[in-house]
Amino acid sequence: MGAHESPAVVTPAAGPGEAYGVVIVGTGFSGLGMAIGLKKAGVHDFVILEKAGEVGGTWRENTYPGCGCDIMSLLYSFSFEPKADWSRMFPKQAELLEYIKEVVAKYELEQHIRFNTEVTGAEYNDADDTWGVTIAGAGAEPGEVVRGRALAAGMGPLHQPSIPDLPGLDSFEGTTFHSAEWNHDYDLTGKRVAVIGTGASAIQFVPRVAKQAGALTLFQRTPPWILPKPDRRVTGVEKALFRRVPGVQRGYRNGIYLMQESFVLGFKNPKLLKAASGLAKWHLNRQVKDPELRRKLTPDYTMGCKRTLVSSDYYPALTRPNVEVTTEGIAEIRPHSIVTTDGAEHPVDAIIFGTGFHVTDAFEHAHIVGRGGVKIQDAWQDGVEAHLGVSVAGFPNLFLLLGPNSGLGHNSMIFVIEAQVRYVLRCLRMRDAAGAGRIAVRASAQDRFNRWVQAKSEGAVWVAGGCTSWYLDRNGVNRAAWPASTVNYWLRTRRLDPADFEIAGKAAS
Ligand code: NAP
C-alpha cells in the first residue's frame, strides 16, 4: 500500500463533556470504512468504540477452522485499498484480518479507537441534538457516556450468535460452542462431535472437524445449494501483473464484480438460475455417489432463496466413514446425547452450533432512544426498516451501517459499505452546510422507500423460493436483503434528495 495522504491534523478526543463530531461503533469493515471516509473528508473529531481488544469485526470474531470469505479477495476489499499480493483467490480469515490491520495502520486509525469499550445504549438529547452513548468494559469509566453530533453504528448485521432453544440443552454435560465463539482450547481429536446447522459457516468448518473428530454427526434441517469453489493460489505472475501493469487488478476486480452481479437477474427470474442450479446438481452428483446421501443433500427449494454457498470440500467430507448426516429434527438433548424425532439417540461429547445469528431480531433488546424519547422498538413495531438501510425517521444523526435491507446474498458487502459511507458523509454535509444541528429522514421518504423494497421483494426468490432464511422476519417479510442490483443501490445512495430529510436545529457553536 502506498503512503496515506490525509491531512496530519488529528483530534483524537473531545474535551471533557464535549461532543465528538461522530461516534462510530465497531472496527469491522463498516466502522473502519466510515472512519476513513471521515478522514478523507477532513473530519478528524471522531472516536471509534470497540468492545474487543483488537480490530477486525467479523474477521476477528470468527476464527473457526476453515473460516474465510466466499467472495473473491480481489473484490472483497476496499476499492481504494487494493492489495496486490492476496495469497488465494478466496481469502482466509487470517489474511483478511491482516489486511484490516494494515488499513488501520495506514490510515492511522488506532489513535481514534477506544478498545474494550462496549456500547450499552444510546439516547438522543433533544436539547443539543447530540447522541449520548453509554459505554462499559475495561476501557470505560463506570457509567461513562460519550457524546456525538452523529452516531454511526457499524456493529455488523451478523454479530449476535443465535443458539436454538433446544429442549434439554441445559442438561448437556459435554462441551458446546457456537461457530462465532470457537473454543480453540477444546481438542476435537477423536471426539464424538455433533454439528447443528449447514449454513455458510458450517460448510467451511465441517471438512476440518470431520478430519479431526472420531465421529461427526451433522444435523441438517435444510440442505444448502452449493457451487464448486474455484479457489487456488494467486500466481507470482498475476501478483507481478497486479503490481506493475496499471489496470490489470482493477480489471480482475471489475470482472469478478460483474460475474457476482449477474446472479441478481435470477432473484426475480429463477428460470435464469437454471444453469447455476444445474452446475450445483452436477457438483453434488460428482462428489457424492451414495444415492441416499445425495437425496438428503438435494435442496427442494429455489436456488438463491437462501444464500448460495461455494465449497469444493464440503460434500467429500460428508462421504467420510466417520461422518453421518441426519435429517431428522432434534427432539431433545440429554446429558450425553442428542435424540432425534425418530427416537434415535446419538451419543456426543460436544455440540457445535453453526446456527447463524440474530438478524431481524437483533435490535429487540437494544437501548436506542431517539428524538422525543421514542424507543427503536416502538419505531419498529411493524418490523425493522430504514431509509436505504441507513436512516430511521425519528432518529436524527443516527446512521446504521449495513442496516435493514442492505444485505446482499450475491456480492461483496464492502461495496454496500462504501456506498453507505458516502451517504452518511452527504447527510452530514447537508446538515452542516445548513448550519443545522440535526438531519433526519422524513417518515414519508422512509415509507416510500420501504414500500418499494417490499414491492420489489414480492415474488423474489427469498420470499417465494420455498424456504426460510435470516433475510425474513418472523412474519416472512424481507427485512435484510437488498432487493435489487448493487448498481441500483449505488445510484440511490449517490444522489440524495434533500427534500427527503428534515434538516433543523442549530449547529453547536
Ligand atoms: P446461517 O446461514 O443462518 O445458517 C444457520 C444454519 O443453522 C442453517 O442451516 C439452519 O437451518 C440451521 N439451524 C438454525 N436453527 C436450527 C435449529 N433449531 N435446528 C437445526 N438447524 C438449525 O448461519 P451461518 O452459516 O453462520 O451464516 C450466516 C451468514 O453469515 C451467511 O448467510 C453469510 O451471509 C455470512 N457468512 C459468510 C461467509 C462468507 O464466506 N462470506 C461465511 C460464513 C458466514 P435452516 O436452513 O433450516 O434454517
CSV table of C-alpha atoms and ligand atoms in Angstrom, one decimal, residues 59 64 68-71 158 164 166 179 196-202 204 219 221-222 306-307 330 354-357 468 470, ligand 1:
chain,number,residue,atom,x,y,z
A,59,TRP,CA,-12.8,-11.4,10.8
A,64,TYR,CA,-13.4,-21.3,13.3
A,68,GLY,CA,-12.8,-17.5,5.0
A,69,CYS,CA,-14.8,-15.4,2.6
A,70,ASP,CA,-16.7,-16.8,-0.2
A,71,ILE,CA,-16.4,-13.6,-2.2
A,158,LEU,CA,-24.4,-10.9,11.6
A,164,PRO,CA,-31.6,-22.6,19.3
A,166,LEU,CA,-33.5,-27.0,22.2
A,179,SER,CA,-19.1,-21.1,15.3
A,196,ILE,CA,-26.1,-28.4,14.1
A,197,GLY,CA,-26.6,-26.3,11.0
A,198,THR,CA,-25.5,-26.4,7.4
A,199,GLY,CA,-25.1,-22.7,6.5
A,200,ALA,CA,-22.2,-20.7,5.2
A,201,SER,CA,-20.2,-21.1,8.4
A,202,ALA,CA,-20.8,-24.8,8.9
A,204,GLN,CA,-16.5,-24.2,6.0
A,219,PHE,CA,-27.8,-32.3,12.0
A,221,ARG,CA,-32.6,-29.1,8.7
A,222,THR,CA,-32.3,-27.7,5.1
A,306,LYS,CA,-31.0,-18.9,1.0
A,307,ARG,CA,-27.5,-17.6,0.4
A,330,ILE,CA,-33.8,-32.6,17.1
A,354,GLY,CA,-23.4,-23.5,13.1
A,355,THR,CA,-26.8,-22.0,13.7
A,356,GLY,CA,-26.3,-18.4,12.5
A,357,PHE,CA,-27.1,-15.1,14.0
A,468,THR,CA,-37.0,-19.6,5.2
A,470,TRP,CA,-32.4,-14.9,8.0
B,1,NAP,P1,-27.0,-19.4,8.6
B,1,NAP,O1,-26.7,-19.2,7.2
B,1,NAP,O2,-28.1,-18.6,9.2
B,1,NAP,O3,-27.2,-21.0,8.8
B,1,NAP,C1,-27.7,-21.4,10.0
B,1,NAP,C2,-27.9,-22.9,9.9
B,1,NAP,O4,-28.3,-23.4,11.1
B,1,NAP,C3,-28.9,-23.3,8.8
B,1,NAP,O5,-28.5,-24.5,8.2
B,1,NAP,C4,-30.2,-23.5,9.7
B,1,NAP,O6,-31.1,-24.4,9.1
B,1,NAP,C5,-29.5,-24.2,10.9
B,1,NAP,N1,-30.4,-24.0,12.1
B,1,NAP,C6,-30.7,-22.9,12.7
B,1,NAP,N2,-31.5,-23.2,13.8
B,1,NAP,C7,-31.6,-24.6,13.8
B,1,NAP,C8,-32.3,-25.5,14.6
B,1,NAP,N3,-33.1,-25.1,15.7
B,1,NAP,N4,-32.2,-26.8,14.4
B,1,NAP,C9,-31.5,-27.2,13.3
B,1,NAP,N5,-30.8,-26.4,12.5
B,1,NAP,C10,-30.9,-25.1,12.7
B,1,NAP,O7,-25.7,-19.1,9.5
B,1,NAP,P2,-24.2,-19.1,9.1
B,1,NAP,O8,-23.8,-20.3,8.5
B,1,NAP,O9,-23.4,-18.7,10.4
B,1,NAP,O10,-24.1,-17.9,8.1
B,1,NAP,C11,-24.7,-16.7,8.3
B,1,NAP,C12,-24.4,-15.7,7.3
B,1,NAP,O11,-23.0,-15.3,7.5
B,1,NAP,C13,-24.3,-16.2,5.9
B,1,NAP,O12,-25.5,-16.3,5.2
B,1,NAP,C14,-23.4,-15.3,5.2
B,1,NAP,O13,-24.1,-14.1,4.8
B,1,NAP,C15,-22.4,-15.0,6.3
B,1,NAP,N6,-21.2,-15.8,6.2
B,1,NAP,C16,-20.5,-15.5,5.1
B,1,NAP,C17,-19.4,-16.3,4.8
B,1,NAP,C18,-18.6,-15.9,3.7
B,1,NAP,O14,-17.8,-16.7,3.3
B,1,NAP,N7,-18.8,-14.8,3.1
B,1,NAP,C19,-19.0,-17.3,5.7
B,1,NAP,C20,-19.8,-17.6,6.8
B,1,NAP,C21,-20.9,-16.8,7.0
B,1,NAP,P3,-32.2,-23.8,8.2
B,1,NAP,O15,-31.6,-23.5,6.9
B,1,NAP,O16,-33.2,-24.9,8.1
B,1,NAP,O17,-32.8,-22.6,8.8
